[in-house]
mmCIF file of C-alpha atoms in Angstrom:
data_model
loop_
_atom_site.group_PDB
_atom_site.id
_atom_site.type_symbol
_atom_site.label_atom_id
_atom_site.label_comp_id
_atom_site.label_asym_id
_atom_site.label_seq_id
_atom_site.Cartn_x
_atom_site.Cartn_y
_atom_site.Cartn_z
ATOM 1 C CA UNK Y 1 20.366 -15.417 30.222
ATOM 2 C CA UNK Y 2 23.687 -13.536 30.163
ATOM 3 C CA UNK Y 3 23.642 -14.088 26.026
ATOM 4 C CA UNK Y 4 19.909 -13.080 25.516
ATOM 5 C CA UNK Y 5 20.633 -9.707 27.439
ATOM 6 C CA UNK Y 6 23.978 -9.202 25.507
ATOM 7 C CA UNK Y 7 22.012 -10.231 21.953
ATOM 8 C CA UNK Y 8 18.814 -7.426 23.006
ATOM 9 C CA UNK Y 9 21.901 -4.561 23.712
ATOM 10 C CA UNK Y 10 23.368 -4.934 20.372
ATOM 11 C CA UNK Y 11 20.037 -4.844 18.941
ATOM 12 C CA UNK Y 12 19.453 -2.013 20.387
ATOM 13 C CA UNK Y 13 22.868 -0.398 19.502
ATOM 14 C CA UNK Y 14 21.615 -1.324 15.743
ATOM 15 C CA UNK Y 15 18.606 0.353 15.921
ATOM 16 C CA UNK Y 16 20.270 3.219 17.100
ATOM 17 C CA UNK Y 17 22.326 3.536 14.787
ATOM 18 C CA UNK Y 18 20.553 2.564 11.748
ATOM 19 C CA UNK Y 19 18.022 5.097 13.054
ATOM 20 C CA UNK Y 20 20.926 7.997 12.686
ATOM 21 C CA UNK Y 21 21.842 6.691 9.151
ATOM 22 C CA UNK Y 22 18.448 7.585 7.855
ATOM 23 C CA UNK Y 23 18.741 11.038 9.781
ATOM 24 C CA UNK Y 24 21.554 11.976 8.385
ATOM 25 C CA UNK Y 25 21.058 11.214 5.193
ATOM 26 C CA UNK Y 26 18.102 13.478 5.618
ATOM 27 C CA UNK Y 27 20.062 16.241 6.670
ATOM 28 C CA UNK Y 28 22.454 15.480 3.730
ATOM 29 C CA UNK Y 29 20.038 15.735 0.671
ATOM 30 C CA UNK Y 30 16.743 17.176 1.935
ATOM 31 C CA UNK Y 31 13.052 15.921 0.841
ATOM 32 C CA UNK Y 32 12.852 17.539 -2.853
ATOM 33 C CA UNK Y 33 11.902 15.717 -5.791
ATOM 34 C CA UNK Y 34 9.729 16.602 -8.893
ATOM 35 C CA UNK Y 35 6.261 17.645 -7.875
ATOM 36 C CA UNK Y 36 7.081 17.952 -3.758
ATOM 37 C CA UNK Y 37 5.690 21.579 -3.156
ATOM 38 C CA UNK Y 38 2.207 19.765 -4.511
ATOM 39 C CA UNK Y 39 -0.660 19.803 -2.031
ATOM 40 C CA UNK Y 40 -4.287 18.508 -3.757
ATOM 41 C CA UNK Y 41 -6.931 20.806 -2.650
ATOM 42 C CA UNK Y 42 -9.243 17.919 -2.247
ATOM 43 C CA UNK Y 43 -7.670 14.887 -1.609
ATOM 44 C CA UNK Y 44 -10.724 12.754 -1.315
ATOM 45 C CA UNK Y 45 -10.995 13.658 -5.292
ATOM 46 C CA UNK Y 46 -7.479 13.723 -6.212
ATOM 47 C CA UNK Y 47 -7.465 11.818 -9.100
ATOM 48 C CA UNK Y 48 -10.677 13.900 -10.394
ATOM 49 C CA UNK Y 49 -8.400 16.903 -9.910
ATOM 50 C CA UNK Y 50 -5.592 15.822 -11.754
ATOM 51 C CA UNK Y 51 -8.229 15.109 -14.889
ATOM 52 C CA UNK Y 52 -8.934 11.811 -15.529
ATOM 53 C CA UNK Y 53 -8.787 12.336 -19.209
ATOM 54 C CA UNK Y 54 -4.734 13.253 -18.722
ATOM 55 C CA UNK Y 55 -3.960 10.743 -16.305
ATOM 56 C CA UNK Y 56 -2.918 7.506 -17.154
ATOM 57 C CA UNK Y 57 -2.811 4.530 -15.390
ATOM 58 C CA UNK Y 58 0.859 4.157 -15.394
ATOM 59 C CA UNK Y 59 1.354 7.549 -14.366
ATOM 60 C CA UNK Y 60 0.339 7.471 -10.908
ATOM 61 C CA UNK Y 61 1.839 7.169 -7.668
ATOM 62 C CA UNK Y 62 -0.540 5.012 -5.533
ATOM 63 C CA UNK Y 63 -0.722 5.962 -1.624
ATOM 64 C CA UNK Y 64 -1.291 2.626 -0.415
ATOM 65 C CA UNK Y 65 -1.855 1.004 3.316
ATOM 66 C CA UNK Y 66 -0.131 -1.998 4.559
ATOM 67 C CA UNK Y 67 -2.813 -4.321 6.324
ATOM 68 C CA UNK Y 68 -5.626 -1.876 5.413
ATOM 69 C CA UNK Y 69 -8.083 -3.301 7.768
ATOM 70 C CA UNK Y 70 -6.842 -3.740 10.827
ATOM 71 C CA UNK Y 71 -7.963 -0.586 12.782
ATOM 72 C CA UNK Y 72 -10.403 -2.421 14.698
ATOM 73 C CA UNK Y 73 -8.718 -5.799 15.344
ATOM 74 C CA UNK Y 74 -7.981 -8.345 18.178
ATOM 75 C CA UNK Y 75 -8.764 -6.539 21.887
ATOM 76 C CA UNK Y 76 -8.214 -3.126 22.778
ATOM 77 C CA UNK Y 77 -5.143 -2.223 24.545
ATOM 78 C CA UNK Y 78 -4.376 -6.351 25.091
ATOM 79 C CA UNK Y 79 -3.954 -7.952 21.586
ATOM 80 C CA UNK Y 80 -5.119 -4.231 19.514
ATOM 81 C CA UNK Y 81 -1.084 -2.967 19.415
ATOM 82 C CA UNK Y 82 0.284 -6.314 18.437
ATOM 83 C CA UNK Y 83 -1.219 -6.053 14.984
ATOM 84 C CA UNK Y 84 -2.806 -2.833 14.467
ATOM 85 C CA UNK Y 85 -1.556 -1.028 11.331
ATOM 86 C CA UNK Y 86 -4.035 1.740 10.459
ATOM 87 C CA UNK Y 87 -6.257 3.625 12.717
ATOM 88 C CA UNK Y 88 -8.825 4.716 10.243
ATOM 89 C CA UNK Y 89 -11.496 2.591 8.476
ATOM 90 C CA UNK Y 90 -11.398 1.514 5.129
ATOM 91 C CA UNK Y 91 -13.894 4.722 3.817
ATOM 92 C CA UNK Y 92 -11.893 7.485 5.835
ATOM 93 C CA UNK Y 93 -8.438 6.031 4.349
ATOM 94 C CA UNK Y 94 -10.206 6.351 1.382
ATOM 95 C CA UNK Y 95 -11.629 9.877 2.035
ATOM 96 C CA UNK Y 96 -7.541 11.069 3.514
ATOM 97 C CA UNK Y 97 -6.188 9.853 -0.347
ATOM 98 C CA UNK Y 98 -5.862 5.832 0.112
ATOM 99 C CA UNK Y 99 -5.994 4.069 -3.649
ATOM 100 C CA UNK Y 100 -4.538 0.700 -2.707
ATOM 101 C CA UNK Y 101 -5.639 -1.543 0.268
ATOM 102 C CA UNK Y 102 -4.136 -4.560 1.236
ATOM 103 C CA UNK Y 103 -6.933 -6.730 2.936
ATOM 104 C CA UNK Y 104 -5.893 -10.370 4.589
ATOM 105 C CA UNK Y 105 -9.166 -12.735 4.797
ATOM 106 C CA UNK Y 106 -9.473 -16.106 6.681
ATOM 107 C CA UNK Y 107 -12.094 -18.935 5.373
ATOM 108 C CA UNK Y 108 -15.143 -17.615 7.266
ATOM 109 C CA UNK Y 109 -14.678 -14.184 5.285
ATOM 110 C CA UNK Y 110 -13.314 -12.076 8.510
ATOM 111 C CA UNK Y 111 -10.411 -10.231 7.412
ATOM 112 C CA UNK Y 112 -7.467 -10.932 9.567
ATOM 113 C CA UNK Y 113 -3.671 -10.342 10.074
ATOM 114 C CA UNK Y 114 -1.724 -13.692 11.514
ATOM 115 C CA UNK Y 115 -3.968 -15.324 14.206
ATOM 116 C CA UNK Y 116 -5.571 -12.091 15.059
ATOM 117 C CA UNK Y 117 -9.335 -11.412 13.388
ATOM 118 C CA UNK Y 118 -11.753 -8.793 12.923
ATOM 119 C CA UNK Y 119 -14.727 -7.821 11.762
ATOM 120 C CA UNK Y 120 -15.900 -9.397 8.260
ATOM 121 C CA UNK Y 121 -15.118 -8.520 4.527
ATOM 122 C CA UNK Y 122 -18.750 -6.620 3.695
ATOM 123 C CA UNK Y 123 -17.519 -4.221 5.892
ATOM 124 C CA UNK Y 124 -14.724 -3.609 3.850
ATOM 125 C CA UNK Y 125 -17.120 -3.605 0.698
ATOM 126 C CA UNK Y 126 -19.609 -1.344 2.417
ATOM 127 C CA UNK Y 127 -17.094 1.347 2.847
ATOM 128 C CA UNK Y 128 -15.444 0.869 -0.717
ATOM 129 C CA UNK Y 129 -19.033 1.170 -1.985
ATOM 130 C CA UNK Y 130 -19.932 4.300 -0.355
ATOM 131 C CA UNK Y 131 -16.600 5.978 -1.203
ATOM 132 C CA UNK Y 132 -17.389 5.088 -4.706
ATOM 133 C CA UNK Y 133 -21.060 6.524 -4.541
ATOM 134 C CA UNK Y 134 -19.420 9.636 -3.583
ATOM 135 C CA UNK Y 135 -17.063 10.138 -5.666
ATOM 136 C CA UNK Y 136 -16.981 10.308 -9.624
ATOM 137 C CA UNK Y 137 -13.478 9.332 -11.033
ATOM 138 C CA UNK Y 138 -11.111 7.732 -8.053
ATOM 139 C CA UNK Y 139 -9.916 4.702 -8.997
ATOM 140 C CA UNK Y 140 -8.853 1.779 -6.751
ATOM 141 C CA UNK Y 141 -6.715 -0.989 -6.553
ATOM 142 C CA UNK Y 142 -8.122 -3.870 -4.076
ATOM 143 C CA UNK Y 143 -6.055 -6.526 -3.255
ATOM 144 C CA UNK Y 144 -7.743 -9.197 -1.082
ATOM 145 C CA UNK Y 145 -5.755 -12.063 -0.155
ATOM 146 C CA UNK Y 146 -6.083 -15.717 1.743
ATOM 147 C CA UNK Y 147 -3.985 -15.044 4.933
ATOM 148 C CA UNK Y 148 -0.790 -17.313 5.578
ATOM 149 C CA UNK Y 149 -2.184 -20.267 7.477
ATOM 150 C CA UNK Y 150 -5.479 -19.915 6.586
ATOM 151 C CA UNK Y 151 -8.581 -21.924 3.740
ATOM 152 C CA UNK Y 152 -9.623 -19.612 1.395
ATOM 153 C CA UNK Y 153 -13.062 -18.474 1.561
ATOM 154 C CA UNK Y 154 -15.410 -20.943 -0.314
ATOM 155 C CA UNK Y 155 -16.472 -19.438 -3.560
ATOM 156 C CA UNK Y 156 -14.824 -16.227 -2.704
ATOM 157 C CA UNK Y 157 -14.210 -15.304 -6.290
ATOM 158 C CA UNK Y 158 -18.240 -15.404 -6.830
ATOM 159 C CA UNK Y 159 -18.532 -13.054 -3.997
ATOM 160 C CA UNK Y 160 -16.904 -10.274 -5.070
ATOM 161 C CA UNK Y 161 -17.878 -10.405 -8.454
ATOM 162 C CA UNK Y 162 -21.364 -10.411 -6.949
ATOM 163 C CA UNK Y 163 -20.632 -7.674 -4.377
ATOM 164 C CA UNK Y 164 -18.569 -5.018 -7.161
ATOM 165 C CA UNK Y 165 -19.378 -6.277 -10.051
ATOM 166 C CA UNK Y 166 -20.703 -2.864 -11.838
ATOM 167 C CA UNK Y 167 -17.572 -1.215 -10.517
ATOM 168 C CA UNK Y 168 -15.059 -3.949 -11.832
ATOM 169 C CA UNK Y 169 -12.162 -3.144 -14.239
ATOM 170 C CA UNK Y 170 -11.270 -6.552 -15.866
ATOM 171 C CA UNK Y 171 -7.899 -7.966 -16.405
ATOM 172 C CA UNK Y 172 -6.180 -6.412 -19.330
ATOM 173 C CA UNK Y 173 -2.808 -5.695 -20.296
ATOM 174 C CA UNK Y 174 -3.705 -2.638 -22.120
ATOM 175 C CA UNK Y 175 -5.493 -0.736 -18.706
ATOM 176 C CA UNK Y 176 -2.199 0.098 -17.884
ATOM 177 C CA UNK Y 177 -1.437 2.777 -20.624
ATOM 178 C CA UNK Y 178 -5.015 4.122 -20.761
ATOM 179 C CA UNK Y 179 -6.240 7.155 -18.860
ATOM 180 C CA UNK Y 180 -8.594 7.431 -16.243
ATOM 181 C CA UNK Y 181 -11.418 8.900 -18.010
ATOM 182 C CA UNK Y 182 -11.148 5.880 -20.356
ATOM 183 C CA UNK Y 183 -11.602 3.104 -17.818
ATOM 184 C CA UNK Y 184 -14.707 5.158 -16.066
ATOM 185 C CA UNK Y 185 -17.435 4.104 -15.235
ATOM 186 C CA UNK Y 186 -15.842 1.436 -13.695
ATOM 187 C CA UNK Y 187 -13.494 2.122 -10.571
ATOM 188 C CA UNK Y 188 -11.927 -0.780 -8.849
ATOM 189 C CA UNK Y 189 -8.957 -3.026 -10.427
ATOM 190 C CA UNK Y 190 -9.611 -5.648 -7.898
ATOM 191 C CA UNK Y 191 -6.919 -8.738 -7.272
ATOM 192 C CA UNK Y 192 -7.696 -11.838 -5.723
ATOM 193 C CA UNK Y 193 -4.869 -13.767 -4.325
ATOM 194 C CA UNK Y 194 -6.102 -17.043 -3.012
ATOM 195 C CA UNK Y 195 -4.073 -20.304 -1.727
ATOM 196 C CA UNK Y 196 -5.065 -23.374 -3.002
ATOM 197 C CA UNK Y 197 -8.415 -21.922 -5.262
ATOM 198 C CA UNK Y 198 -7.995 -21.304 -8.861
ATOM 199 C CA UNK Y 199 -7.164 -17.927 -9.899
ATOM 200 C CA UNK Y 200 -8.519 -15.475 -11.949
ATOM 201 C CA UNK Y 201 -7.981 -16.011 -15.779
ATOM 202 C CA UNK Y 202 -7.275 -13.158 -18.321
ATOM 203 C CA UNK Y 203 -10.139 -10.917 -19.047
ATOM 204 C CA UNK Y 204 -11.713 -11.908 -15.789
ATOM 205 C CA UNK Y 205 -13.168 -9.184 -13.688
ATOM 206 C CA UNK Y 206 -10.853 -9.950 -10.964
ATOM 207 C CA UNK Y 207 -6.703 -9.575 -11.745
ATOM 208 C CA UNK Y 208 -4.755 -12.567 -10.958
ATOM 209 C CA UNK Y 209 -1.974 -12.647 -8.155
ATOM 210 C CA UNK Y 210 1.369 -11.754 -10.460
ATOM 211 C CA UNK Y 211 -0.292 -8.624 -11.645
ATOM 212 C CA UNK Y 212 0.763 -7.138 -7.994
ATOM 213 C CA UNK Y 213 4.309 -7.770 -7.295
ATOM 214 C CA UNK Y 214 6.415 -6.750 -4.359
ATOM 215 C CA UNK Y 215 9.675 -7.615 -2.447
ATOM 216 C CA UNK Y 216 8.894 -7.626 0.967
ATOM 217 C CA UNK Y 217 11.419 -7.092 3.493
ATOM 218 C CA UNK Y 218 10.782 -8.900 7.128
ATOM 219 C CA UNK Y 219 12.971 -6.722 9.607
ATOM 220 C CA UNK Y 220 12.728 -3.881 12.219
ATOM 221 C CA UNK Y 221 16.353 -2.229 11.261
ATOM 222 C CA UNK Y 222 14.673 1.215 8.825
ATOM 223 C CA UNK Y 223 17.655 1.463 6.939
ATOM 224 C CA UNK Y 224 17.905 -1.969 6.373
ATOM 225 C CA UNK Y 225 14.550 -1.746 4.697
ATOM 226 C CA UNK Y 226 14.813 1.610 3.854
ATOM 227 C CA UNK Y 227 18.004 0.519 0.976
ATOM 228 C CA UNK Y 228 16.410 -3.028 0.372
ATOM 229 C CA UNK Y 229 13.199 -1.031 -0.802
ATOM 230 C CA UNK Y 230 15.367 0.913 -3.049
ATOM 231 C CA UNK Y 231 17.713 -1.696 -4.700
ATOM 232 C CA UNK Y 232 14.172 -4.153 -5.118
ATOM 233 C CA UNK Y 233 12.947 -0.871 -7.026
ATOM 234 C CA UNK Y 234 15.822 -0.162 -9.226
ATOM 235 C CA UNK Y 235 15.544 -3.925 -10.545
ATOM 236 C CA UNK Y 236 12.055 -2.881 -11.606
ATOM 237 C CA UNK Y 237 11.337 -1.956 -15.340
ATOM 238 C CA UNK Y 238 9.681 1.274 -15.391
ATOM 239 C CA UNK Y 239 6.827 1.738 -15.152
ATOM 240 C CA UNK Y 240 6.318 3.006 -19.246
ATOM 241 C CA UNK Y 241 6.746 -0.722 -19.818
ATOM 242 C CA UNK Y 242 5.304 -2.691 -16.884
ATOM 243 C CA UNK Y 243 2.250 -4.834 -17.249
ATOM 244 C CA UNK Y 244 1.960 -4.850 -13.874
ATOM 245 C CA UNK Y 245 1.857 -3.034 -10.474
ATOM 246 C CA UNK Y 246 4.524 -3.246 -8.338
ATOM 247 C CA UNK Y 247 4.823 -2.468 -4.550
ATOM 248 C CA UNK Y 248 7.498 -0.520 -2.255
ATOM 249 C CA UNK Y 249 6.239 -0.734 1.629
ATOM 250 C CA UNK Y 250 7.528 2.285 3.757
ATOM 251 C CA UNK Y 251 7.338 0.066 7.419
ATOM 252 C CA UNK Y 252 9.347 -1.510 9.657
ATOM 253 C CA UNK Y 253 8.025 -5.072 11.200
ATOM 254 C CA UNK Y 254 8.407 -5.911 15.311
ATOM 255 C CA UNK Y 255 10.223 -8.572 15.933
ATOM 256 C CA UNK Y 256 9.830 -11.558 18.126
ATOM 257 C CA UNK Y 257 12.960 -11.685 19.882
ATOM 258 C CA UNK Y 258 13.066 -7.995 20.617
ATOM 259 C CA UNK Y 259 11.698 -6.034 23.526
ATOM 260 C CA UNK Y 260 9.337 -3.773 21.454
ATOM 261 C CA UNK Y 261 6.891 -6.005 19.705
ATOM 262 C CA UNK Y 262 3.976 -3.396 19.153
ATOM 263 C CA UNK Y 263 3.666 -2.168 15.495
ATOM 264 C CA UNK Y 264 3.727 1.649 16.292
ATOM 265 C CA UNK Y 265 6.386 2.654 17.957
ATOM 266 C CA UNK Y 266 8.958 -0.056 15.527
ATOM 267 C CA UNK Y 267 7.371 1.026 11.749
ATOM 268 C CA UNK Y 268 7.639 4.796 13.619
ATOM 269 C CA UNK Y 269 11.046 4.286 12.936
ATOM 270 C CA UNK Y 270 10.824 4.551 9.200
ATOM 271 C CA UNK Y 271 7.499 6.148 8.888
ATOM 272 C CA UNK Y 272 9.393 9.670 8.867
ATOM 273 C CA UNK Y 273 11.450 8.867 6.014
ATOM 274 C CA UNK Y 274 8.660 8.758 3.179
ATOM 275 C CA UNK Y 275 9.830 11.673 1.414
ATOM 276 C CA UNK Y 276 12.712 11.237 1.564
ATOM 277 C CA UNK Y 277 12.677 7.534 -0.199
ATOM 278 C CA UNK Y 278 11.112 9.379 -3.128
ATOM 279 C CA UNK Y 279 14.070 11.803 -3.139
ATOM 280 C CA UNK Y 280 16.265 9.032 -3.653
ATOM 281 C CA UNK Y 281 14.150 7.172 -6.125
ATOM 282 C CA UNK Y 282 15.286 10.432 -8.088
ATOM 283 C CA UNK Y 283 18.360 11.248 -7.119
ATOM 284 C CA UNK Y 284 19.312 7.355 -7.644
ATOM 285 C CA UNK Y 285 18.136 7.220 -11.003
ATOM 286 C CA UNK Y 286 15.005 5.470 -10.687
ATOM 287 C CA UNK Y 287 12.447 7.799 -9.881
ATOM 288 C CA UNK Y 288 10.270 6.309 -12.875
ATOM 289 C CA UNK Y 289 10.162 3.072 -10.845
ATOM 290 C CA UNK Y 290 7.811 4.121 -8.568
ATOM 291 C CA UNK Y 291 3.740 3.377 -8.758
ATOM 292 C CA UNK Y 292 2.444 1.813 -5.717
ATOM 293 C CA UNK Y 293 3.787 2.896 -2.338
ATOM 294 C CA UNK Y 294 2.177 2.019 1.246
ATOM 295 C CA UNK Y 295 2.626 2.763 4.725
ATOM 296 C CA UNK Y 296 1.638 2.127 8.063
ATOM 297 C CA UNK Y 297 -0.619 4.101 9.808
ATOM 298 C CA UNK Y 298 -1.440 6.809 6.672
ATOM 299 C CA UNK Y 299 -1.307 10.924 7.104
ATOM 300 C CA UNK Y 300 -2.461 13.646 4.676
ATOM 301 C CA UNK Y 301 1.463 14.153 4.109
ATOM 302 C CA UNK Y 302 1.859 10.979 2.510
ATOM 303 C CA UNK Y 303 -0.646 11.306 0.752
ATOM 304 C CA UNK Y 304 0.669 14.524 -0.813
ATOM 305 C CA UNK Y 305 4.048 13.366 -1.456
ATOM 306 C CA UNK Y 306 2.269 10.307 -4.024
ATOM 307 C CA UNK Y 307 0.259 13.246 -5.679
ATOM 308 C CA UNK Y 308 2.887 15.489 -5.822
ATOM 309 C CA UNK Y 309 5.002 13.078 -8.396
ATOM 310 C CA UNK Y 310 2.093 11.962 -10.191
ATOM 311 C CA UNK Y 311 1.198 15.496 -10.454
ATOM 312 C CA UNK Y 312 4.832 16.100 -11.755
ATOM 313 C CA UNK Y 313 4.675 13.096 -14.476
ATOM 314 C CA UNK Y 314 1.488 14.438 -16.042
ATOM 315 C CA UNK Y 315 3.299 18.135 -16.413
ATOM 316 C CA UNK Y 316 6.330 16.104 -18.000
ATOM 317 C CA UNK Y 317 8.467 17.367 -15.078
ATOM 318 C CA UNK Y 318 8.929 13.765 -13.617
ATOM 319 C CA UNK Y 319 9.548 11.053 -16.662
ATOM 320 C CA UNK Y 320 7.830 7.786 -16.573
#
């Protein structure tokens, strides 16, 4: 008992501390970077008002959520905090500046994150779909996956080909240089990542698996993840000469053996610190790195920040 206690007071002393790292690195170098005084006017049509026949694919920073779906899942106030990463649906993410959703599904097609459930993937699809009916030139990147420990959905693949199939960009190499206006009128680069079911094949309308790469970091400490995001990053080509997308995650994860195990109050404790991992994407050397960046819980500042650069790269003020 005596060892638990002293083990949960060091952790605590390790938050604390990595918690003033971050802060005073702050302090130390500010949040400015190429583009950061940006705001979109309309951020629901961002990528219209950036012109889709500047903007290329590999050009853009993509605001991104982490466990997109999971505003409405397990119980209220009992099982809700324990796995609850964004409080908005899937169409007003969408609506705030969202282009990349993360979506966990179990065999029965209800999305789900761990042993916790909600409601079921059309949902999702419903609200993609009417975001896309109201919008021209806003392009998205939907990645559905089979959740650890779970079947994958029986002839998933045929479902969402069936379900976007008029929207679909297909698997191709050479989307990544070309401009917006050039992949229109289709709007959704969608990747499948099942388990055990085969995946997609080149030229599919679905993108397989290794076309969305990421390191991710399991821990509660921020600057712990905070530098792990950053050295994962600089080992990236950029982004010029990547044939694929490639992730950084702005959140912090509870932990078991630690007091505070609800996901709000422990990813809080980097969720601050979004500008300021741009700044030192830049200031580090390795600002053209960055394409796909996701959060927790996602605010109109966020949002800004991911415009603000791309805004910067297609004014030649931020190189790629």
């Amino acid at each position: 008992m005596g060892s638990q206690i002293s083990k949960q007071v060091e952790r605590r002393k390790a938050i604390k501390t990595e918690k003033k790292c971050l802060c005073d690195l702050q302090e130390s170098c500010g949040p400015e970077f190429p583009g950061c005084e940006y705001r979109p006017t309309d951020r629901k049509n961002w990528m219209s008002e950036l012109s889709p026949e500047k903007l290329r694919v590999n050009q853009i920073v993509w605001p991104g959520t982490h466990d997109s779906a999971t505003n409405k899942i397990g119980i209220p106030c009992i099982s809700r905090p324990f796995a609850q990463c964004q409080n908005l649906s899937i169409y007003h993410q969408l609506v705030r500046g969202t282009r990349v959703l993360d979506i966990r599904v179990q065999e029965d097609r209800r999305v789900c994150h761990g042993i916790l459930k909600t409601y079921s993937i059309d949902v999702v699809i419903n609200d993609i779909k009417k975001f896309l009916s109201e919008t021209q030139s806003e392009i998205i990147i939907l990645e559905i996956r089979t959740e650890f420990g779970h079947d994958d959905p029986v002839d998933f693949d045929k479902y969402l080909e069936d379900q976007l199939g008029e929207f679909l960009i297909r698997q191709d190499d050479h989307a990544f240089g070309k401009t917006v206006a050039e992949l229109l009128p289709k709007r959704v680069i969608c990747v499948w990542k099942p388990r055990k079911s085969a995946h997609p094949k080149p030229g599919s309308p679905l993108w397989s698996g290794g076309y969305l790469k990421d390191n991710w970091i399991d821990t509660d400490l921020p600057s712990t993840k905070f530098e792990s995001n950053l050295k994962h990053l600089s080992e990236q080509p950029p982004v010029s000469s990547r044939k694929f997308f490639y992730r950084v995650e702005n959140t912090t994860t509870p932990k078991a053996d630690n007091p505070i195990v609800c996901v709000k109050p422990v990813t809080r404790r980097i969720h601050k610190y979004s500008r300021l991992f741009i700044t030192q994407c830049f200031s580090r050397g390795f600002g053209d790195r960055l394409q796909i960046y996701s959060t927790d819980f996602i605010d109109e500042d966020f949002v800004d920040a991911c415009v603000g650069v791309t805004h910067a790269r297609i004014e030649g003020k931020a190189q790629i």
